[in-house]
JSON list of C-alpha atoms in Angstrom, two decimals:
[
{"chain": "A", "resi": 237, "resn": "MET", "atom": "CA", "xyz": [71.74, -101.77, -33.22]},
{"chain": "A", "resi": 238, "resn": "GLN", "atom": "CA", "xyz": [73.02, -98.72, -34.96]},
{"chain": "A", "resi": 239, "resn": "VAL", "atom": "CA", "xyz": [76.58, -97.60, -34.09]},
{"chain": "A", "resi": 240, "resn": "HIS", "atom": "CA", "xyz": [77.51, -94.15, -35.27]},
{"chain": "A", "resi": 241, "resn": "ARG", "atom": "CA", "xyz": [80.48, -93.86, -37.62]},
{"chain": "A", "resi": 242, "resn": "PHE", "atom": "CA", "xyz": [82.46, -91.66, -35.15]},
{"chain": "A", "resi": 243, "resn": "GLU", "atom": "CA", "xyz": [81.93, -94.20, -32.36]},
{"chain": "A", "resi": 244, "resn": "LYS", "atom": "CA", "xyz": [83.36, -96.91, -34.62]},
{"chain": "A", "resi": 245, "resn": "ILE", "atom": "CA", "xyz": [86.41, -94.73, -35.32]},
{"chain": "A", "resi": 246, "resn": "TRP", "atom": "CA", "xyz": [87.00, -94.00, -31.63]},
{"chain": "A", "resi": 247, "resn": "LEU", "atom": "CA", "xyz": [86.51, -97.67, -30.70]},
{"chain": "A", "resi": 248, "resn": "GLY", "atom": "CA", "xyz": [89.03, -98.69, -33.36]},
{"chain": "A", "resi": 249, "resn": "ALA", "atom": "CA", "xyz": [91.51, -96.06, -32.14]},
{"chain": "A", "resi": 250, "resn": "ALA", "atom": "CA", "xyz": [91.13, -97.24, -28.51]},
{"chain": "A", "resi": 251, "resn": "ILE", "atom": "CA", "xyz": [91.71, -100.88, -29.49]},
{"chain": "A", "resi": 252, "resn": "LEU", "atom": "CA", "xyz": [94.74, -99.83, -31.54]},
{"chain": "A", "resi": 253, "resn": "LEU", "atom": "CA", "xyz": [96.19, -97.93, -28.54]},
{"chain": "A", "resi": 254, "resn": "ILE", "atom": "CA", "xyz": [95.66, -100.90, -26.21]},
{"chain": "A", "resi": 255, "resn": "VAL", "atom": "CA", "xyz": [97.39, -103.26, -28.65]},
{"chain": "A", "resi": 256, "resn": "GLY", "atom": "CA", "xyz": [100.21, -100.71, -29.03]},
{"chain": "A", "resi": 257, "resn": "PHE", "atom": "CA", "xyz": [100.72, -100.45, -25.24]},
{"chain": "A", "resi": 258, "resn": "ILE", "atom": "CA", "xyz": [100.81, -104.25, -24.86]},
{"chain": "A", "resi": 259, "resn": "ALA", "atom": "CA", "xyz": [103.28, -104.55, -27.76]},
{"chain": "A", "resi": 260, "resn": "THR", "atom": "CA", "xyz": [105.50, -101.87, -26.21]},
{"chain": "A", "resi": 261, "resn": "ILE", "atom": "CA", "xyz": [105.59, -103.67, -22.84]},
{"chain": "A", "resi": 262, "resn": "ALA", "atom": "CA", "xyz": [106.27, -107.03, -24.52]},
{"chain": "A", "resi": 263, "resn": "TYR", "atom": "CA", "xyz": [109.08, -105.55, -26.63]},
{"chain": "A", "resi": 264, "resn": "GLY", "atom": "CA", "xyz": [110.60, -103.79, -23.61]},
{"chain": "A", "resi": 265, "resn": "SER", "atom": "CA", "xyz": [110.67, -106.91, -21.45]},
{"chain": "A", "resi": 266, "resn": "VAL", "atom": "CA", "xyz": [111.68, -109.45, -24.13]},
{"chain": "A", "resi": 267, "resn": "GLY", "atom": "CA", "xyz": [113.42, -107.50, -26.87]},
{"chain": "A", "resi": 268, "resn": "VAL", "atom": "CA", "xyz": [115.36, -104.86, -24.96]},
{"chain": "A", "resi": 269, "resn": "GLY", "atom": "CA", "xyz": [115.55, -106.72, -21.66]},
{"chain": "A", "resi": 270, "resn": "VAL", "atom": "CA", "xyz": [114.09, -104.03, -19.41]},
{"chain": "A", "resi": 271, "resn": "GLY", "atom": "CA", "xyz": [113.40, -105.66, -16.04]},
{"chain": "A", "resi": 272, "resn": "MET", "atom": "CA", "xyz": [111.78, -104.69, -12.82]},
{"chain": "A", "resi": 273, "resn": "VAL", "atom": "CA", "xyz": [113.81, -104.33, -9.65]},
{"chain": "A", "resi": 274, "resn": "ASP", "atom": "CA", "xyz": [112.68, -106.99, -7.21]},
{"chain": "A", "resi": 275, "resn": "ASP", "atom": "CA", "xyz": [113.46, -107.88, -3.61]},
{"chain": "A", "resi": 276, "resn": "SER", "atom": "CA", "xyz": [116.30, -110.28, -4.49]},
{"chain": "A", "resi": 277, "resn": "GLY", "atom": "CA", "xyz": [118.83, -107.87, -2.93]},
{"chain": "A", "resi": 278, "resn": "GLY", "atom": "CA", "xyz": [117.71, -108.93, 0.54]},
{"chain": "A", "resi": 279, "resn": "GLN", "atom": "CA", "xyz": [117.04, -107.10, 3.76]},
{"chain": "A", "resi": 280, "resn": "ILE", "atom": "CA", "xyz": [119.32, -105.29, 6.19]},
{"chain": "A", "resi": 281, "resn": "SER", "atom": "CA", "xyz": [118.80, -103.41, 9.44]},
{"chain": "A", "resi": 282, "resn": "ALA", "atom": "CA", "xyz": [118.50, -99.68, 8.68]},
{"chain": "A", "resi": 283, "resn": "GLN", "atom": "CA", "xyz": [119.69, -98.89, 12.22]},
{"chain": "A", "resi": 284, "resn": "ALA", "atom": "CA", "xyz": [122.81, -101.01, 11.70]},
{"chain": "A", "resi": 285, "resn": "VAL", "atom": "CA", "xyz": [123.45, -99.26, 8.38]},
{"chain": "A", "resi": 286, "resn": "GLN", "atom": "CA", "xyz": [123.13, -95.90, 10.13]},
{"chain": "A", "resi": 287, "resn": "ASN", "atom": "CA", "xyz": [125.57, -96.98, 12.86]},
{"chain": "A", "resi": 288, "resn": "GLY", "atom": "CA", "xyz": [127.96, -98.64, 10.38]},
{"chain": "A", "resi": 289, "resn": "ASN", "atom": "CA", "xyz": [127.92, -102.03, 12.08]},
{"chain": "A", "resi": 290, "resn": "THR", "atom": "CA", "xyz": [126.08, -104.32, 9.68]},
{"chain": "A", "resi": 291, "resn": "GLY", "atom": "CA", "xyz": [129.00, -106.72, 9.37]},
{"chain": "A", "resi": 292, "resn": "THR", "atom": "CA", "xyz": [128.66, -106.37, 5.58]},
{"chain": "A", "resi": 293, "resn": "GLN", "atom": "CA", "xyz": [130.34, -104.37, 2.84]},
{"chain": "A", "resi": 294, "resn": "PHE", "atom": "CA", "xyz": [127.86, -101.54, 3.60]},
{"chain": "A", "resi": 295, "resn": "ASP", "atom": "CA", "xyz": [130.07, -100.65, 6.61]},
{"chain": "A", "resi": 296, "resn": "ASP", "atom": "CA", "xyz": [132.79, -99.59, 4.14]},
{"chain": "A", "resi": 297, "resn": "PRO", "atom": "CA", "xyz": [130.84, -98.87, 0.95]},
{"chain": "A", "resi": 298, "resn": "GLY", "atom": "CA", "xyz": [132.64, -98.71, -2.38]},
{"chain": "A", "resi": 299, "resn": "VAL", "atom": "CA", "xyz": [133.59, -100.69, -5.46]},
{"chain": "A", "resi": 300, "resn": "VAL", "atom": "CA", "xyz": [134.56, -104.36, -5.07]},
{"chain": "A", "resi": 301, "resn": "LYS", "atom": "CA", "xyz": [135.91, -106.51, -7.89]},
{"chain": "A", "resi": 302, "resn": "THR", "atom": "CA", "xyz": [134.05, -109.82, -7.86]},
{"chain": "A", "resi": 303, "resn": "GLY", "atom": "CA", "xyz": [135.43, -111.48, -11.01]},
{"chain": "A", "resi": 304, "resn": "ASP", "atom": "CA", "xyz": [136.82, -110.83, -14.46]},
{"chain": "A", "resi": 305, "resn": "ASP", "atom": "CA", "xyz": [135.03, -107.67, -15.62]},
{"chain": "A", "resi": 306, "resn": "GLN", "atom": "CA", "xyz": [132.57, -108.03, -12.73]},
{"chain": "A", "resi": 307, "resn": "TYR", "atom": "CA", "xyz": [132.24, -105.36, -10.06]},
{"chain": "A", "resi": 308, "resn": "THR", "atom": "CA", "xyz": [129.82, -104.74, -7.23]},
{"chain": "A", "resi": 309, "resn": "VAL", "atom": "CA", "xyz": [129.28, -101.22, -5.95]},
{"chain": "A", "resi": 310, "resn": "TYR", "atom": "CA", "xyz": [127.92, -100.90, -2.39]},
{"chain": "A", "resi": 311, "resn": "VAL", "atom": "CA", "xyz": [126.18, -97.55, -1.92]},
{"chain": "A", "resi": 312, "resn": "VAL", "atom": "CA", "xyz": [124.56, -96.11, 1.21]},
{"chain": "A", "resi": 313, "resn": "ALA", "atom": "CA", "xyz": [122.05, -93.31, 0.66]},
{"chain": "A", "resi": 314, "resn": "ARG", "atom": "CA", "xyz": [121.42, -90.91, 3.51]},
{"chain": "A", "resi": 315, "resn": "GLN", "atom": "CA", "xyz": [120.18, -87.36, 3.80]},
{"chain": "A", "resi": 316, "resn": "PHE", "atom": "CA", "xyz": [121.52, -85.75, 1.53]},
{"chain": "A", "resi": 317, "resn": "GLN", "atom": "CA", "xyz": [124.31, -87.75, -0.06]},
{"chain": "A", "resi": 318, "resn": "PHE", "atom": "CA", "xyz": [125.34, -91.04, -1.61]},
{"chain": "A", "resi": 319, "resn": "ALA", "atom": "CA", "xyz": [128.38, -92.78, -0.15]},
{"chain": "A", "resi": 320, "resn": "PRO", "atom": "CA", "xyz": [130.25, -93.20, -2.40]},
{"chain": "A", "resi": 321, "resn": "GLY", "atom": "CA", "xyz": [129.03, -91.04, -5.23]},
{"chain": "A", "resi": 322, "resn": "SER", "atom": "CA", "xyz": [128.56, -87.54, -3.78]},
{"chain": "A", "resi": 323, "resn": "GLY", "atom": "CA", "xyz": [130.99, -84.65, -3.51]},
{"chain": "A", "resi": 324, "resn": "ASP", "atom": "CA", "xyz": [134.68, -85.45, -3.97]},
{"chain": "A", "resi": 325, "resn": "ASN", "atom": "CA", "xyz": [134.01, -89.19, -3.86]},
{"chain": "A", "resi": 326, "resn": "PRO", "atom": "CA", "xyz": [132.49, -90.24, -7.22]},
{"chain": "A", "resi": 327, "resn": "ILE", "atom": "CA", "xyz": [131.84, -93.89, -7.98]},
{"chain": "A", "resi": 328, "resn": "GLN", "atom": "CA", "xyz": [134.58, -95.04, -10.37]},
{"chain": "A", "resi": 329, "resn": "VAL", "atom": "CA", "xyz": [134.15, -98.14, -12.51]},
{"chain": "A", "resi": 330, "resn": "PRO", "atom": "CA", "xyz": [135.99, -99.40, -15.61]},
{"chain": "A", "resi": 331, "resn": "ALA", "atom": "CA", "xyz": [134.36, -99.23, -19.03]},
{"chain": "A", "resi": 332, "resn": "GLY", "atom": "CA", "xyz": [133.12, -102.50, -20.49]},
{"chain": "A", "resi": 333, "resn": "ALA", "atom": "CA", "xyz": [132.58, -104.20, -17.13]},
{"chain": "A", "resi": 334, "resn": "ASN", "atom": "CA", "xyz": [129.36, -105.57, -15.68]},
{"chain": "A", "resi": 335, "resn": "VAL", "atom": "CA", "xyz": [128.58, -103.48, -12.62]},
{"chain": "A", "resi": 336, "resn": "THR", "atom": "CA", "xyz": [126.05, -104.47, -9.96]},
{"chain": "A", "resi": 337, "resn": "PHE", "atom": "CA", "xyz": [124.86, -101.65, -7.72]},
{"chain": "A", "resi": 338, "resn": "ARG", "atom": "CA", "xyz": [123.69, -102.75, -4.26]},
{"chain": "A", "resi": 339, "resn": "VAL", "atom": "CA", "xyz": [122.05, -99.73, -2.65]},
{"chain": "A", "resi": 340, "resn": "THR", "atom": "CA", "xyz": [120.43, -99.27, 0.73]},
{"chain": "A", "resi": 341, "resn": "SER", "atom": "CA", "xyz": [119.24, -96.35, 2.83]},
{"chain": "A", "resi": 342, "resn": "ALA", "atom": "CA", "xyz": [120.35, -95.40, 6.32]},
{"chain": "A", "resi": 343, "resn": "ASP", "atom": "CA", "xyz": [117.37, -93.14, 7.10]},
{"chain": "A", "resi": 344, "resn": "VAL", "atom": "CA", "xyz": [114.44, -92.39, 4.78]},
{"chain": "A", "resi": 345, "resn": "VAL", "atom": "CA", "xyz": [113.23, -93.42, 1.33]},
{"chain": "A", "resi": 346, "resn": "HIS", "atom": "CA", "xyz": [115.54, -92.21, -1.43]},
{"chain": "A", "resi": 347, "resn": "GLY", "atom": "CA", "xyz": [115.81, -92.70, -5.17]},
{"chain": "A", "resi": 348, "resn": "PHE", "atom": "CA", "xyz": [118.87, -93.92, -7.06]},
{"chain": "A", "resi": 349, "resn": "SER", "atom": "CA", "xyz": [118.99, -92.99, -10.71]},
{"chain": "A", "resi": 350, "resn": "VAL", "atom": "CA", "xyz": [122.01, -92.88, -13.00]},
{"chain": "A", "resi": 351, "resn": "VAL", "atom": "CA", "xyz": [121.24, -90.34, -15.72]},
{"chain": "A", "resi": 352, "resn": "GLU", "atom": "CA", "xyz": [121.35, -91.53, -19.35]},
{"chain": "A", "resi": 353, "resn": "THR", "atom": "CA", "xyz": [121.02, -95.20, -18.31]},
{"chain": "A", "resi": 354, "resn": "ASN", "atom": "CA", "xyz": [118.14, -97.47, -17.33]},
{"chain": "A", "resi": 355, "resn": "ILE", "atom": "CA", "xyz": [119.39, -97.63, -13.72]},
{"chain": "A", "resi": 356, "resn": "ASN", "atom": "CA", "xyz": [116.54, -96.31, -11.64]},
{"chain": "A", "resi": 357, "resn": "THR", "atom": "CA", "xyz": [115.35, -97.74, -8.35]},
{"chain": "A", "resi": 358, "resn": "MET", "atom": "CA", "xyz": [113.75, -96.75, -5.09]},
{"chain": "A", "resi": 359, "resn": "VAL", "atom": "CA", "xyz": [115.96, -97.14, -2.01]},
{"chain": "A", "resi": 360, "resn": "ILE", "atom": "CA", "xyz": [114.03, -98.17, 1.09]},
{"chain": "A", "resi": 361, "resn": "PRO", "atom": "CA", "xyz": [115.45, -98.40, 4.64]},
{"chain": "A", "resi": 362, "resn": "GLY", "atom": "CA", "xyz": [115.84, -102.07, 5.54]},
{"chain": "A", "resi": 363, "resn": "GLN", "atom": "CA", "xyz": [115.96, -103.22, 1.91]},
{"chain": "A", "resi": 364, "resn": "VAL", "atom": "CA", "xyz": [118.84, -103.70, -0.49]},
{"chain": "A", "resi": 365, "resn": "SER", "atom": "CA", "xyz": [118.06, -102.69, -4.08]},
{"chain": "A", "resi": 366, "resn": "GLU", "atom": "CA", "xyz": [120.14, -104.46, -6.69]},
{"chain": "A", "resi": 367, "resn": "VAL", "atom": "CA", "xyz": [120.59, -103.29, -10.29]},
{"chain": "A", "resi": 368, "resn": "THR", "atom": "CA", "xyz": [123.15, -104.51, -12.85]},
{"chain": "A", "resi": 369, "resn": "ALA", "atom": "CA", "xyz": [124.39, -102.50, -15.82]},
{"chain": "A", "resi": 370, "resn": "ARG", "atom": "CA", "xyz": [127.23, -102.35, -18.30]},
{"chain": "A", "resi": 371, "resn": "PHE", "atom": "CA", "xyz": [128.93, -99.06, -19.21]},
{"chain": "A", "resi": 372, "resn": "ASN", "atom": "CA", "xyz": [130.52, -99.52, -22.62]},
{"chain": "A", "resi": 373, "resn": "GLU", "atom": "CA", "xyz": [131.94, -96.03, -23.07]},
{"chain": "A", "resi": 374, "resn": "PRO", "atom": "CA", "xyz": [134.04, -93.92, -20.69]},
{"chain": "A", "resi": 375, "resn": "GLY", "atom": "CA", "xyz": [132.33, -90.81, -19.40]},
{"chain": "A", "resi": 376, "resn": "SER", "atom": "CA", "xyz": [130.67, -89.12, -16.49]},
{"chain": "A", "resi": 377, "resn": "TYR", "atom": "CA", "xyz": [127.10, -89.99, -15.55]},
{"chain": "A", "resi": 378, "resn": "GLY", "atom": "CA", "xyz": [124.99, -87.98, -13.16]},
{"chain": "A", "resi": 379, "resn": "LEU", "atom": "CA", "xyz": [123.57, -89.64, -10.06]},
{"chain": "A", "resi": 380, "resn": "ILE", "atom": "CA", "xyz": [120.37, -88.24, -8.60]},
{"chain": "A", "resi": 381, "resn": "CYS", "atom": "CA", "xyz": [117.86, -88.93, -5.86]},
{"chain": "A", "resi": 382, "resn": "HIS", "atom": "CA", "xyz": [114.39, -88.87, -7.40]},
{"chain": "A", "resi": 383, "resn": "GLU", "atom": "CA", "xyz": [112.35, -89.44, -4.23]},
{"chain": "A", "resi": 384, "resn": "TYR", "atom": "CA", "xyz": [111.67, -86.44, -2.02]},
{"chain": "A", "resi": 385, "resn": "CYS", "atom": "CA", "xyz": [113.77, -87.11, 1.09]},
{"chain": "A", "resi": 386, "resn": "GLY", "atom": "CA", "xyz": [113.75, -83.82, 2.99]},
{"chain": "A", "resi": 387, "resn": "ALA", "atom": "CA", "xyz": [114.36, -80.09, 2.81]},
{"chain": "A", "resi": 388, "resn": "ALA", "atom": "CA", "xyz": [117.71, -80.41, 0.98]},
{"chain": "A", "resi": 389, "resn": "HIS", "atom": "CA", "xyz": [116.54, -83.15, -1.39]},
{"chain": "A", "resi": 390, "resn": "HIS", "atom": "CA", "xyz": [117.38, -80.99, -4.40]},
{"chain": "A", "resi": 391, "resn": "THR", "atom": "CA", "xyz": [121.08, -81.04, -3.41]},
{"chain": "A", "resi": 392, "resn": "MET", "atom": "CA", "xyz": [121.33, -84.83, -3.23]},
{"chain": "A", "resi": 393, "resn": "GLY", "atom": "CA", "xyz": [123.32, -85.97, -6.22]},
{"chain": "A", "resi": 394, "resn": "GLY", "atom": "CA", "xyz": [126.65, -87.27, -7.35]},
{"chain": "A", "resi": 395, "resn": "SER", "atom": "CA", "xyz": [128.35, -88.95, -10.26]},
{"chain": "A", "resi": 396, "resn": "VAL", "atom": "CA", "xyz": [129.50, -92.26, -11.70]},
{"chain": "A", "resi": 397, "resn": "GLU", "atom": "CA", "xyz": [132.83, -91.91, -13.49]},
{"chain": "A", "resi": 398, "resn": "VAL", "atom": "CA", "xyz": [133.47, -94.58, -16.12]},
{"chain": "A", "resi": 399, "resn": "VAL", "atom": "CA", "xyz": [137.17, -94.70, -17.00]},
{"chain": "A", "resi": 400, "resn": "PRO", "atom": "CA", "xyz": [139.15, -96.79, -19.50]},
{"chain": "A", "resi": 401, "resn": "PRO", "atom": "CA", "xyz": [140.10, -100.18, -17.98]},
{"chain": "A", "resi": 402, "resn": "GLU", "atom": "CA", "xyz": [143.85, -99.47, -18.12]},
{"chain": "A", "resi": 403, "resn": "GLU", "atom": "CA", "xyz": [143.40, -96.19, -16.24]},
{"chain": "A", "resi": 404, "resn": "TYR", "atom": "CA", "xyz": [141.16, -97.89, -13.66]},
{"chain": "A", "resi": 405, "resn": "ASP", "atom": "CA", "xyz": [143.72, -100.66, -13.06]},
{"chain": "A", "resi": 406, "resn": "MET", "atom": "CA", "xyz": [146.52, -98.09, -12.66]},
{"chain": "A", "resi": 407, "resn": "GLN", "atom": "CA", "xyz": [144.44, -96.09, -10.13]},
{"chain": "A", "resi": 408, "resn": "GLN", "atom": "CA", "xyz": [143.71, -99.25, -8.14]},
{"chain": "A", "resi": 409, "resn": "GLU", "atom": "CA", "xyz": [147.42, -100.16, -8.08]},
{"chain": "A", "resi": 410, "resn": "ASN", "atom": "CA", "xyz": [148.22, -96.67, -6.74]},
{"chain": "A", "resi": 411, "resn": "ILE", "atom": "CA", "xyz": [145.51, -97.00, -4.06]},
{"chain": "A", "resi": 412, "resn": "ASP", "atom": "CA", "xyz": [146.76, -100.45, -3.05]},
{"chain": "A", "resi": 413, "resn": "GLN", "atom": "CA", "xyz": [150.37, -99.19, -2.92]},
{"chain": "A", "resi": 414, "resn": "SER", "atom": "CA", "xyz": [149.35, -96.20, -0.77]},
{"chain": "A", "resi": 415, "resn": "ALA", "atom": "CA", "xyz": [147.49, -98.50, 1.62]},
{"chain": "A", "resi": 416, "resn": "ALA", "atom": "CA", "xyz": [150.49, -100.81, 1.84]},
{"chain": "A", "resi": 417, "resn": "ASP", "atom": "CA", "xyz": [152.83, -97.86, 2.49]},
{"chain": "A", "resi": 418, "resn": "ALA", "atom": "CA", "xyz": [150.52, -96.52, 5.22]},
{"chain": "A", "resi": 419, "resn": "GLN", "atom": "CA", "xyz": [150.33, -99.98, 6.81]},
{"chain": "A", "resi": 420, "resn": "ALA", "atom": "CA", "xyz": [154.12, -100.33, 6.72]},
{"chain": "A", "resi": 421, "resn": "GLN", "atom": "CA", "xyz": [154.56, -96.85, 8.24]},
{"chain": "A", "resi": 422, "resn": "GLU", "atom": "CA", "xyz": [152.05, -97.66, 10.97]},
{"chain": "A", "resi": 423, "resn": "GLU", "atom": "CA", "xyz": [153.89, -100.89, 11.81]},
{"chain": "A", "resi": 424, "resn": "ALA", "atom": "CA", "xyz": [157.24, -99.08, 11.87]},
{"chain": "A", "resi": 425, "resn": "ASP", "atom": "CA", "xyz": [155.85, -96.46, 14.27]},
{"chain": "A", "resi": 426, "resn": "GLN", "atom": "CA", "xyz": [154.79, -99.12, 16.80]}
]
């Protein structure tokens, strides 16, 4: 059987591309540690999330310290905002900490992507997406919805503010002190 010289070249190029794609996937999963988001985050009632009565941290979403340099951020996505994350309520985390984002949706399918990082997941009503990352340098990272979720989808965004650990601790002390003062004032008024 006679194979033309150009066919041999194209066959060799195709085999080279296939080997290159497989090597890229292997390097990404083993060398760099890029992983797929799975269903390990669990399930939750979308209706309960919408009504704010899940009995979980999603009823009062925000940043929770779970250990030394370990934080979990509970985020609820709904048309057309992230809570926290959107508007005047950015997500604040300290630099150098391991941060786990637990994200769910109260209404329709959304996307959750932190710009300039590998945090990128789909947010499905009734599911909790879980992604862990480490922000080594202080800075501001954009937060976007990358799944079309309605007429104002293009306005759905926010930010993740990574601050130096000392500044973060000082802000948390001020928040705790303000909460204690408000509690004391409320008790004095009764």
